[in-house]
mmCIF file of C-alpha atoms and ligand atoms in Angstrom:
data_model
loop_
_atom_site.group_PDB
_atom_site.id
_atom_site.type_symbol
_atom_site.label_atom_id
_atom_site.label_comp_id
_atom_site.label_asym_id
_atom_site.label_seq_id
_atom_site.Cartn_x
_atom_site.Cartn_y
_atom_site.Cartn_z
ATOM 1 C CA UNK B 27 46.600 80.592 95.302
ATOM 2 C CA UNK B 28 44.081 83.189 96.416
ATOM 3 C CA UNK B 29 41.924 85.578 94.406
ATOM 4 C CA UNK B 30 39.728 88.622 94.712
ATOM 5 C CA UNK B 31 37.938 89.876 91.606
ATOM 6 C CA UNK B 32 36.368 93.331 91.649
ATOM 7 C CA UNK B 33 33.916 93.349 88.774
ATOM 8 C CA UNK B 34 31.848 96.518 89.014
ATOM 9 C CA UNK B 35 31.574 99.374 91.526
ATOM 10 C CA UNK B 36 29.550 101.877 89.520
ATOM 11 C CA UNK B 37 26.689 101.622 92.053
ATOM 12 C CA UNK B 38 28.692 101.208 95.277
ATOM 13 C CA UNK B 39 31.425 99.170 97.003
ATOM 14 C CA UNK B 40 32.266 95.780 95.491
ATOM 15 C CA UNK B 41 30.327 93.077 97.361
ATOM 16 C CA UNK B 42 30.605 89.300 97.364
ATOM 17 C CA UNK B 43 31.721 86.241 99.278
ATOM 18 C CA UNK B 44 35.059 84.500 99.747
ATOM 19 C CA UNK B 45 35.107 80.725 99.317
ATOM 20 C CA UNK B 46 37.655 78.171 100.477
ATOM 21 C CA UNK B 47 37.661 75.221 98.096
ATOM 22 C CA UNK B 48 40.355 73.180 96.330
ATOM 23 C CA UNK B 49 38.810 73.911 92.928
ATOM 24 C CA UNK B 50 38.711 77.697 93.292
ATOM 25 C CA UNK B 51 40.243 79.303 90.189
ATOM 26 C CA UNK B 52 40.332 82.710 88.565
ATOM 27 C CA UNK B 53 37.737 81.908 85.882
ATOM 28 C CA UNK B 54 35.198 80.779 88.462
ATOM 29 C CA UNK B 55 35.815 83.734 90.781
ATOM 30 C CA UNK B 56 35.482 86.105 87.832
ATOM 31 C CA UNK B 57 32.146 84.580 86.781
ATOM 32 C CA UNK B 58 30.825 84.698 90.343
ATOM 33 C CA UNK B 59 31.921 88.338 90.733
ATOM 34 C CA UNK B 60 30.028 89.240 87.555
ATOM 35 C CA UNK B 61 26.935 87.472 88.902
ATOM 36 C CA UNK B 62 27.156 89.559 92.090
ATOM 37 C CA UNK B 63 27.120 92.793 90.046
ATOM 38 C CA UNK B 64 23.895 91.628 88.392
ATOM 39 C CA UNK B 65 22.381 90.507 91.678
ATOM 40 C CA UNK B 66 23.021 93.708 93.656
ATOM 41 C CA UNK B 67 21.799 95.780 90.694
ATOM 42 C CA UNK B 68 18.665 93.688 90.091
ATOM 43 C CA UNK B 69 17.491 94.133 93.690
ATOM 44 C CA UNK B 70 18.476 97.818 93.807
ATOM 45 C CA UNK B 71 21.238 97.727 96.421
ATOM 46 C CA UNK B 72 23.785 100.590 96.316
ATOM 47 C CA UNK B 73 26.579 98.035 95.953
ATOM 48 C CA UNK B 74 28.621 96.475 93.175
ATOM 49 C CA UNK B 75 29.911 92.976 92.521
ATOM 50 C CA UNK B 76 33.027 91.124 93.627
ATOM 51 C CA UNK B 77 34.061 87.655 94.703
ATOM 52 C CA UNK B 78 37.043 85.967 96.286
ATOM 53 C CA UNK B 79 38.436 82.578 96.976
ATOM 54 C CA UNK B 80 41.360 80.587 98.263
ATOM 55 C CA UNK B 81 42.312 77.388 96.509
ATOM 56 C CA UNK B 82 42.555 75.206 99.598
ATOM 57 C CA UNK B 83 40.734 72.246 101.129
ATOM 58 C CA UNK B 84 39.676 73.493 104.574
ATOM 59 C CA UNK B 85 38.948 69.910 105.695
ATOM 60 C CA UNK B 86 42.694 69.215 105.540
ATOM 61 C CA UNK B 87 43.561 72.138 107.819
ATOM 62 C CA UNK B 88 43.543 72.276 111.592
ATOM 63 C CA UNK B 89 42.009 75.285 113.328
ATOM 64 C CA UNK B 90 45.299 77.203 113.618
ATOM 65 C CA UNK B 91 46.058 76.680 109.923
ATOM 66 C CA UNK B 92 42.549 77.777 108.971
ATOM 67 C CA UNK B 93 42.976 80.952 111.018
ATOM 68 C CA UNK B 94 46.374 81.591 109.411
ATOM 69 C CA UNK B 95 44.943 81.215 105.875
ATOM 70 C CA UNK B 96 42.087 83.590 106.756
ATOM 71 C CA UNK B 97 44.369 86.239 108.247
ATOM 72 C CA UNK B 98 46.952 85.921 105.474
ATOM 73 C CA UNK B 99 44.246 86.494 102.848
ATOM 74 C CA UNK B 100 43.527 89.841 104.530
ATOM 75 C CA UNK B 101 47.205 90.701 104.988
ATOM 76 C CA UNK B 102 47.677 90.589 101.213
ATOM 77 C CA UNK B 103 44.314 92.078 100.338
ATOM 78 C CA UNK B 104 43.778 94.862 102.877
ATOM 79 C CA UNK B 105 44.863 97.827 100.702
ATOM 80 C CA UNK B 106 42.143 96.874 98.209
ATOM 81 C CA UNK B 107 39.190 96.266 100.533
ATOM 82 C CA UNK B 108 37.358 98.276 103.173
ATOM 83 C CA UNK B 109 33.906 99.513 104.211
ATOM 84 C CA UNK B 110 33.577 101.878 101.231
ATOM 85 C CA UNK B 111 35.773 100.003 98.770
ATOM 86 C CA UNK B 112 35.106 96.247 98.805
ATOM 87 C CA UNK B 113 33.143 94.330 101.441
ATOM 88 C CA UNK B 114 33.659 90.529 101.378
ATOM 89 C CA UNK B 115 31.339 87.996 103.053
ATOM 90 C CA UNK B 116 31.157 84.239 103.708
ATOM 91 C CA UNK B 117 30.540 81.756 100.900
ATOM 92 C CA UNK B 118 31.250 78.047 100.382
ATOM 93 C CA UNK B 119 33.199 76.677 103.420
ATOM 94 C CA UNK B 120 33.609 80.080 105.075
ATOM 95 C CA UNK B 121 31.561 80.979 108.135
ATOM 96 C CA UNK B 122 31.187 83.714 110.786
ATOM 97 C CA UNK B 123 34.248 82.462 112.702
ATOM 98 C CA UNK B 124 36.477 82.835 109.610
ATOM 99 C CA UNK B 125 34.972 86.241 108.881
ATOM 100 C CA UNK B 126 35.592 87.310 112.510
ATOM 101 C CA UNK B 127 39.306 86.464 112.077
ATOM 102 C CA UNK B 128 39.384 88.438 108.830
ATOM 103 C CA UNK B 129 37.723 91.489 110.412
ATOM 104 C CA UNK B 130 40.139 91.341 113.331
ATOM 105 C CA UNK B 131 43.124 91.210 110.967
ATOM 106 C CA UNK B 132 41.721 94.095 108.906
ATOM 107 C CA UNK B 133 41.229 96.200 112.049
ATOM 108 C CA UNK B 134 44.764 95.438 113.285
ATOM 109 C CA UNK B 135 46.263 96.452 109.942
ATOM 110 C CA UNK B 136 44.190 99.574 109.253
ATOM 111 C CA UNK B 137 42.850 100.770 112.602
ATOM 112 C CA UNK B 138 39.273 100.521 111.285
ATOM 113 C CA UNK B 139 36.810 100.079 114.145
ATOM 114 C CA UNK B 140 33.491 99.998 112.264
ATOM 115 C CA UNK B 141 33.710 96.248 111.493
ATOM 116 C CA UNK B 142 31.939 97.184 108.241
ATOM 117 C CA UNK B 143 34.848 95.801 106.198
ATOM 118 C CA UNK B 144 33.150 92.371 106.066
ATOM 119 C CA UNK B 145 29.603 91.076 106.480
ATOM 120 C CA UNK B 146 28.451 87.691 107.762
ATOM 121 C CA UNK B 147 30.165 88.232 111.125
ATOM 122 C CA UNK B 148 29.049 86.470 114.287
ATOM 123 C CA UNK B 149 26.309 88.261 116.228
ATOM 124 C CA UNK B 150 28.690 89.182 119.066
ATOM 125 C CA UNK B 151 31.094 90.758 116.600
ATOM 126 C CA UNK B 152 28.806 93.097 114.646
ATOM 127 C CA UNK B 153 26.707 90.554 112.713
ATOM 128 C CA UNK B 154 23.032 91.166 111.965
ATOM 129 C CA UNK B 155 19.985 89.430 113.374
ATOM 130 C CA UNK B 156 18.048 87.682 110.619
ATOM 131 C CA UNK B 157 21.136 86.975 108.466
ATOM 132 C CA UNK B 158 21.015 83.175 108.894
ATOM 133 C CA UNK B 159 17.487 82.861 107.589
ATOM 134 C CA UNK B 160 17.723 85.684 105.039
ATOM 135 C CA UNK B 161 18.247 83.722 101.814
ATOM 136 C CA UNK B 162 15.453 81.236 102.574
ATOM 137 C CA UNK B 163 13.131 84.004 103.781
ATOM 138 C CA UNK B 164 13.859 86.021 100.637
ATOM 139 C CA UNK B 165 12.879 83.006 98.526
ATOM 140 C CA UNK B 166 9.527 82.829 100.301
ATOM 141 C CA UNK B 167 8.870 86.547 99.765
ATOM 142 C CA UNK B 168 9.776 86.332 96.065
ATOM 143 C CA UNK B 169 7.639 83.221 95.516
ATOM 144 C CA UNK B 170 4.648 84.840 97.257
ATOM 145 C CA UNK B 171 4.912 87.830 94.888
ATOM 146 C CA UNK B 172 5.147 85.537 91.860
ATOM 147 C CA UNK B 173 2.108 83.506 92.916
ATOM 148 C CA UNK B 174 0.182 86.729 93.553
ATOM 149 C CA UNK B 175 0.898 87.869 90.003
ATOM 150 C CA UNK B 176 -0.377 84.494 88.779
ATOM 151 C CA UNK B 177 -3.675 84.920 90.650
ATOM 152 C CA UNK B 178 -2.729 82.254 93.200
ATOM 153 C CA UNK B 179 -2.655 84.424 96.315
ATOM 154 C CA UNK B 180 -4.273 82.563 99.220
ATOM 155 C CA UNK B 181 -4.712 79.426 97.083
ATOM 156 C CA UNK B 182 -3.394 76.006 98.187
ATOM 157 C CA UNK B 183 -0.030 75.259 96.594
ATOM 158 C CA UNK B 184 2.143 72.132 96.867
ATOM 159 C CA UNK B 185 5.932 72.475 97.096
ATOM 160 C CA UNK B 186 8.967 70.166 96.861
ATOM 161 C CA UNK B 187 12.309 71.423 98.230
ATOM 162 C CA UNK B 188 15.553 70.036 96.825
ATOM 163 C CA UNK B 189 18.362 70.499 99.373
ATOM 164 C CA UNK B 190 17.585 70.941 103.045
ATOM 165 C CA UNK B 191 20.677 72.814 104.259
ATOM 166 C CA UNK B 192 20.720 76.401 105.482
ATOM 167 C CA UNK B 193 18.712 77.829 102.596
ATOM 168 C CA UNK B 194 16.211 74.987 102.006
ATOM 169 C CA UNK B 195 15.418 74.481 105.699
ATOM 170 C CA UNK B 196 14.882 78.190 106.398
ATOM 171 C CA UNK B 197 12.797 78.537 103.228
ATOM 172 C CA UNK B 198 10.585 75.694 104.502
ATOM 173 C CA UNK B 199 10.295 76.995 108.061
ATOM 174 C CA UNK B 200 9.405 80.534 106.994
ATOM 175 C CA UNK B 201 6.952 79.251 104.362
ATOM 176 C CA UNK B 202 5.221 76.985 106.905
ATOM 177 C CA UNK B 203 4.932 79.879 109.368
ATOM 178 C CA UNK B 204 3.855 82.662 106.995
ATOM 179 C CA UNK B 205 1.855 80.741 104.364
ATOM 180 C CA UNK B 206 0.004 77.859 106.048
ATOM 181 C CA UNK B 207 -1.970 77.209 102.835
ATOM 182 C CA UNK B 208 1.289 76.244 101.079
ATOM 183 C CA UNK B 209 2.025 72.567 101.644
ATOM 184 C CA UNK B 210 5.627 71.353 101.577
ATOM 185 C CA UNK B 211 5.075 67.722 100.606
ATOM 186 C CA UNK B 212 8.664 66.678 99.849
ATOM 187 C CA UNK B 213 12.245 67.594 100.740
ATOM 188 C CA UNK B 214 15.560 66.008 99.826
ATOM 189 C CA UNK B 215 19.190 65.951 100.864
ATOM 190 C CA UNK B 216 22.114 64.443 98.943
ATOM 191 C CA UNK B 217 20.971 60.881 99.776
ATOM 192 C CA UNK B 218 17.157 60.672 99.975
ATOM 193 C CA UNK B 219 13.764 62.349 99.554
ATOM 194 C CA UNK B 220 11.164 62.436 102.316
ATOM 195 C CA UNK B 221 7.543 62.684 101.181
ATOM 196 C CA UNK B 222 4.173 63.138 102.834
ATOM 197 C CA UNK B 223 1.193 64.085 100.606
ATOM 198 C CA UNK B 224 -0.479 65.669 103.664
ATOM 199 C CA UNK B 225 2.515 67.984 104.147
ATOM 200 C CA UNK B 226 5.791 67.468 106.030
ATOM 201 C CA UNK B 227 6.367 68.733 109.541
ATOM 202 C CA UNK B 228 9.251 70.942 108.412
ATOM 203 C CA UNK B 229 10.246 71.998 111.920
ATOM 204 C CA UNK B 230 10.826 68.364 112.875
ATOM 205 C CA UNK B 231 12.739 67.708 109.656
ATOM 206 C CA UNK B 232 14.824 70.813 110.211
ATOM 207 C CA UNK B 233 15.701 69.871 113.812
ATOM 208 C CA UNK B 234 16.625 66.385 112.608
ATOM 209 C CA UNK B 235 18.990 67.766 109.935
ATOM 210 C CA UNK B 236 20.465 70.326 112.333
ATOM 211 C CA UNK B 237 21.299 67.463 114.717
ATOM 212 C CA UNK B 238 23.311 65.834 111.903
ATOM 213 C CA UNK B 239 20.733 63.304 110.678
ATOM 214 C CA UNK B 240 20.317 62.268 107.033
ATOM 215 C CA UNK B 241 16.946 61.812 105.285
ATOM 216 C CA UNK B 242 17.891 58.231 104.327
ATOM 217 C CA UNK B 243 17.227 57.303 107.987
ATOM 218 C CA UNK B 244 14.413 59.781 108.695
ATOM 219 C CA UNK B 245 11.284 58.326 110.270
ATOM 220 C CA UNK B 246 8.095 60.168 111.147
ATOM 221 C CA UNK B 247 4.340 59.516 110.948
ATOM 222 C CA UNK B 248 3.054 59.421 107.374
ATOM 223 C CA UNK B 249 6.486 60.077 105.837
ATOM 224 C CA UNK B 250 7.676 57.900 102.974
ATOM 225 C CA UNK B 251 11.384 57.706 102.070
ATOM 226 C CA UNK B 252 12.279 57.746 98.390
ATOM 227 C CA UNK B 253 15.473 58.060 96.385
ATOM 228 C CA UNK B 254 16.998 61.527 96.083
ATOM 229 C CA UNK B 255 16.262 61.785 92.343
ATOM 230 C CA UNK B 256 12.519 61.193 92.816
ATOM 231 C CA UNK B 257 12.021 64.730 94.076
ATOM 232 C CA UNK B 258 12.571 66.447 90.720
ATOM 233 C CA UNK B 259 9.794 64.489 89.011
ATOM 234 C CA UNK B 260 7.134 65.046 91.651
ATOM 235 C CA UNK B 261 3.703 66.273 90.702
ATOM 236 C CA UNK B 262 3.826 69.508 92.686
ATOM 237 C CA UNK B 263 3.071 73.131 91.810
ATOM 238 C CA UNK B 264 6.446 74.507 92.896
ATOM 239 C CA UNK B 265 9.922 73.020 92.815
ATOM 240 C CA UNK B 266 12.441 74.845 94.990
ATOM 241 C CA UNK B 267 16.098 74.219 94.052
ATOM 242 C CA UNK B 268 18.176 74.856 97.175
ATOM 243 C CA UNK B 269 21.038 72.372 96.734
ATOM 244 C CA UNK B 270 23.729 72.884 94.102
ATOM 245 C CA UNK B 271 24.306 74.373 90.691
ATOM 246 C CA UNK B 272 23.269 72.348 87.610
ATOM 247 C CA UNK B 273 20.638 70.308 89.491
ATOM 248 C CA UNK B 274 18.368 70.312 86.420
ATOM 249 C CA UNK B 275 20.140 69.501 83.162
ATOM 250 C CA UNK B 276 19.444 67.813 79.818
ATOM 251 C CA UNK B 277 19.619 64.490 81.691
ATOM 252 C CA UNK B 278 16.617 65.066 83.928
ATOM 253 C CA UNK B 279 14.754 68.106 82.527
ATOM 254 C CA UNK B 280 12.076 65.866 80.997
ATOM 255 C CA UNK B 281 11.128 64.620 84.481
ATOM 256 C CA UNK B 282 10.130 68.031 85.834
ATOM 257 C CA UNK B 283 6.372 68.428 86.295
ATOM 258 C CA UNK B 284 6.194 71.542 88.470
ATOM 259 C CA UNK B 285 4.750 74.688 86.876
ATOM 260 C CA UNK B 286 7.081 76.951 88.915
ATOM 261 C CA UNK B 287 10.779 76.587 89.748
ATOM 262 C CA UNK B 288 12.452 78.791 92.367
ATOM 263 C CA UNK B 289 16.232 79.106 91.974
ATOM 264 C CA UNK B 290 17.594 79.414 95.507
ATOM 265 C CA UNK B 291 20.899 77.734 94.656
ATOM 266 C CA UNK B 292 23.209 79.562 92.246
ATOM 267 C CA UNK B 293 22.592 78.329 88.705
ATOM 268 C CA UNK B 294 20.543 75.171 89.471
ATOM 269 C CA UNK B 295 18.952 75.090 85.995
ATOM 270 C CA UNK B 296 21.434 74.553 83.150
ATOM 271 C CA UNK B 297 21.191 76.632 79.970
ATOM 272 C CA UNK B 298 19.749 73.743 77.959
ATOM 273 C CA UNK B 299 17.209 72.832 80.655
ATOM 274 C CA UNK B 300 16.222 76.486 80.992
ATOM 275 C CA UNK B 301 15.468 76.725 77.255
ATOM 276 C CA UNK B 302 13.542 73.453 77.226
ATOM 277 C CA UNK B 303 11.495 74.172 80.353
ATOM 278 C CA UNK B 304 10.697 77.780 79.415
ATOM 279 C CA UNK B 305 9.419 76.581 76.064
ATOM 280 C CA UNK B 306 7.279 73.987 77.854
ATOM 281 C CA UNK B 307 5.662 76.779 79.920
ATOM 282 C CA UNK B 308 7.518 76.316 83.216
ATOM 283 C CA UNK B 309 8.014 79.622 85.013
ATOM 284 C CA UNK B 310 11.499 79.930 86.512
ATOM 285 C CA UNK B 311 12.065 82.521 89.222
ATOM 286 C CA UNK B 312 15.705 83.530 88.590
ATOM 287 C CA UNK B 313 18.346 83.168 91.281
ATOM 288 C CA UNK B 314 19.671 86.704 90.986
ATOM 289 C CA UNK B 315 16.438 87.835 92.615
ATOM 290 C CA UNK B 316 15.105 84.695 94.346
ATOM 291 C CA UNK B 317 18.301 84.094 96.363
ATOM 292 C CA UNK B 318 19.270 87.742 96.925
ATOM 293 C CA UNK B 319 17.942 87.754 100.522
ATOM 294 C CA UNK B 320 21.419 86.973 101.865
ATOM 295 C CA UNK B 321 23.165 89.891 100.172
ATOM 296 C CA UNK B 322 20.302 92.250 101.056
ATOM 297 C CA UNK B 323 20.674 91.473 104.776
ATOM 298 C CA UNK B 324 24.458 91.726 104.341
ATOM 299 C CA UNK B 325 23.828 95.282 103.199
ATOM 300 C CA UNK B 326 21.729 95.857 106.348
ATOM 301 C CA UNK B 327 24.596 94.488 108.459
ATOM 302 C CA UNK B 328 26.975 96.948 106.787
ATOM 303 C CA UNK B 329 24.521 99.829 107.398
ATOM 304 C CA UNK B 330 24.164 98.892 111.073
ATOM 305 C CA UNK B 331 27.963 98.788 111.481
ATOM 306 C CA UNK B 332 28.483 102.159 109.791
ATOM 307 C CA UNK B 333 25.718 103.781 111.842
ATOM 308 C CA UNK B 334 26.650 101.999 115.085
ATOM 309 C CA UNK B 335 23.146 100.490 115.369
ATOM 310 C CA UNK B 336 21.649 97.073 116.109
ATOM 311 C CA UNK B 337 18.291 96.507 114.415
ATOM 312 C CA UNK B 338 15.719 94.052 115.763
ATOM 313 C CA UNK B 339 15.025 90.873 113.818
ATOM 314 C CA UNK B 340 11.572 92.226 112.961
ATOM 315 C CA UNK B 341 13.077 95.423 111.507
ATOM 316 C CA UNK B 342 15.504 93.376 109.415
ATOM 317 C CA UNK B 343 12.737 91.075 108.135
ATOM 318 C CA UNK B 344 10.427 94.005 107.315
ATOM 319 C CA UNK B 345 13.137 95.824 105.363
ATOM 320 C CA UNK B 346 14.061 92.603 103.542
ATOM 321 C CA UNK B 347 10.429 92.203 102.478
ATOM 322 C CA UNK B 348 10.335 95.818 101.234
ATOM 323 C CA UNK B 349 13.438 95.337 99.075
ATOM 324 C CA UNK B 350 12.346 92.036 97.589
ATOM 325 C CA UNK B 351 8.729 93.007 96.969
ATOM 326 C CA UNK B 352 9.890 96.099 95.177
ATOM 327 C CA UNK B 353 12.441 94.087 93.135
ATOM 328 C CA UNK B 354 9.722 91.568 92.221
ATOM 329 C CA UNK B 355 7.392 94.411 91.118
ATOM 330 C CA UNK B 356 10.115 95.726 88.821
ATOM 331 C CA UNK B 357 10.899 92.226 87.561
ATOM 332 C CA UNK B 358 7.292 91.387 86.696
ATOM 333 C CA UNK B 359 6.784 94.812 85.115
ATOM 334 C CA UNK B 360 9.943 94.401 82.988
ATOM 335 C CA UNK B 361 8.824 90.929 81.862
ATOM 336 C CA UNK B 362 5.418 92.354 80.832
ATOM 337 C CA UNK B 363 6.830 95.434 79.124
ATOM 338 C CA UNK B 364 9.571 93.591 77.233
ATOM 339 C CA UNK B 365 7.498 90.438 76.600
ATOM 340 C CA UNK B 366 10.241 88.170 77.937
ATOM 341 C CA UNK B 367 10.503 85.456 80.592
ATOM 342 C CA UNK B 368 11.578 86.258 84.161
ATOM 343 C CA UNK B 369 15.198 85.228 83.653
ATOM 344 C CA UNK B 370 15.715 87.598 80.731
ATOM 345 C CA UNK B 371 13.731 90.272 82.539
ATOM 346 C CA UNK B 372 16.070 89.996 85.555
ATOM 347 C CA UNK B 373 19.126 90.582 83.344
ATOM 348 C CA UNK B 374 17.456 93.481 81.531
ATOM 349 C CA UNK B 375 16.608 95.030 84.891
ATOM 350 C CA UNK B 376 20.146 94.538 86.195
ATOM 351 C CA UNK B 377 21.826 95.846 83.042
ATOM 352 C CA UNK B 378 19.614 98.939 83.007
ATOM 353 C CA UNK B 379 20.569 99.636 86.624
ATOM 354 C CA UNK B 380 24.259 99.073 85.854
ATOM 355 C CA UNK B 381 24.334 101.313 82.818
ATOM 356 C CA UNK B 382 21.746 103.998 83.601
ATOM 357 C CA UNK B 383 21.555 104.442 87.390
ATOM 358 C CA UNK B 384 25.201 104.803 88.210
HETATM 359 P P1 LIG S 20 24.212 73.897 102.586
HETATM 360 O O1 LIG S 20 25.501 73.211 102.384
HETATM 361 O O2 LIG S 20 23.803 74.319 103.969
HETATM 362 O O3 LIG S 20 23.013 72.956 102.053
HETATM 363 C C1 LIG S 20 23.014 72.285 100.857
HETATM 364 C C2 LIG S 20 22.078 71.079 101.000
HETATM 365 O O4 LIG S 20 21.925 70.472 99.714
HETATM 366 C C3 LIG S 20 22.567 69.991 101.937
HETATM 367 O O5 LIG S 20 21.496 69.603 102.786
HETATM 368 C C4 LIG S 20 22.935 68.825 101.000
HETATM 369 O O6 LIG S 20 22.691 67.559 101.592
HETATM 370 C C5 LIG S 20 21.952 69.071 99.885
HETATM 371 N N1 LIG S 20 22.318 68.422 98.618
HETATM 372 C C6 LIG S 20 23.521 68.278 98.025
HETATM 373 N N2 LIG S 20 23.400 67.593 96.865
HETATM 374 C C7 LIG S 20 22.093 67.303 96.730
HETATM 375 C C8 LIG S 20 21.332 66.622 95.777
HETATM 376 N N3 LIG S 20 21.906 66.095 94.690
HETATM 377 N N4 LIG S 20 19.996 66.491 95.958
HETATM 378 C C9 LIG S 20 19.395 67.023 97.048
HETATM 379 N N5 LIG S 20 20.061 67.689 97.993
HETATM 380 C C10 LIG S 20 21.389 67.826 97.845
HETATM 381 O O7 LIG S 20 24.225 75.140 101.578
HETATM 382 P P2 LIG S 20 23.265 76.428 101.602
HETATM 383 O O8 LIG S 20 23.946 77.540 102.302
HETATM 384 O O9 LIG S 20 21.899 76.016 102.009
HETATM 385 O O10 LIG S 20 23.263 76.810 100.054
HETATM 386 C C11 LIG S 20 22.488 76.101 99.105
HETATM 387 C C12 LIG S 20 22.629 76.766 97.754
HETATM 388 O O11 LIG S 20 22.188 78.115 97.822
HETATM 389 C C13 LIG S 20 24.063 76.826 97.223
HETATM 390 O O12 LIG S 20 24.010 76.637 95.831
HETATM 391 C C14 LIG S 20 24.504 78.239 97.530
HETATM 392 O O13 LIG S 20 25.508 78.680 96.623
HETATM 393 C C15 LIG S 20 23.182 78.976 97.323
HETATM 394 N N6 LIG S 20 23.106 80.261 98.032
HETATM 395 C C16 LIG S 20 23.290 80.314 99.372
HETATM 396 C C17 LIG S 20 23.171 81.522 100.028
HETATM 397 C C18 LIG S 20 23.291 81.603 101.531
HETATM 398 O O14 LIG S 20 23.040 82.683 102.079
HETATM 399 N N7 LIG S 20 23.611 80.534 102.228
HETATM 400 C C19 LIG S 20 22.910 82.704 99.294
HETATM 401 C C20 LIG S 20 22.728 82.613 97.896
HETATM 402 C C21 LIG S 20 22.824 81.378 97.283
#
């Protein structure tokens, strides 16, 4: 079974990823498509929300079968997608190679040569510089704006990062480069936490993970290895959730000591934990803005394809910062004006965009 849900296109083409996972089902794809409409609206992109998925376990497929599934998805879907209609992207278990097959199939079927029918393509096939790091970089930009509004600009801040995959590692690398007064003292993967009160060397940790290593075997000067769960309860200023959904729930919400939580994963704080932590004074930077860096640079990729341009990485990063700083300004202003927390403010902002600025 395969799905594509087109939730809202009042502000532009439907936009959202396609995932390959055995548990993909219509309810989930529908919820994720709705979330994309909120996300593109909250950050002011001229795009709507959609999502797709194939209920398949890609680990059980060989390369030829994977290519066939990818192309077949487009064979069925092509009348309903396209550069100005619906622009899918990678998501769980789908990568630039899969997207390249999909774009090729779309071009064969329709004659389209812009390659703007999908984003998240490989660099040689119309992808954008800066896309890999975009979600992590966006998280850094959003956090910097939040800390500024809290009077903490330029102040030392300690950070723990849960999940050190694409998003968590890039968040850490960009933070270490752009904000040397922020100290990333802990990071975790699915098995272990690594901790150094003097600050981790995130570049080393990132290289180690990229080479396939796990934190349960990580060794480096001054680094202590702890269990994976220890990270959530650390006495840090900022907790960055960059692993999975529902990382903080009723089971562990009492452990959290950080004043700020950044939602880089989709839905890492459950409804119950969100209510409890907000009441306790924790400030949660909502995912629909904090992790929107990826879809913003997807939009830049689409623009470059349509205009036949290739922007430099610096141009991409500068434009990403403009979009997110402006979204954060609107978010903080909405929270002040409506006297609500940032999560509610993000939904108010998105709903206003969806209903008023069509
Ligand atoms: P990824 O698979 O590259 O990394 C996930 C990391 O989380 C891995 O290192 C894994 O070991 C770790 N992890 C899993 N369970 C854990 C646990 N219990 N404790 C600590 N670490 C754990 O995935 P990614 O692309 O980095 O995405 C991370 C999250 O961000 C996902 O929820 C994804 O939906 C969301 N997201 C990603 C993007 C993007 O552009 N990649 C955009 C928006 C949202």
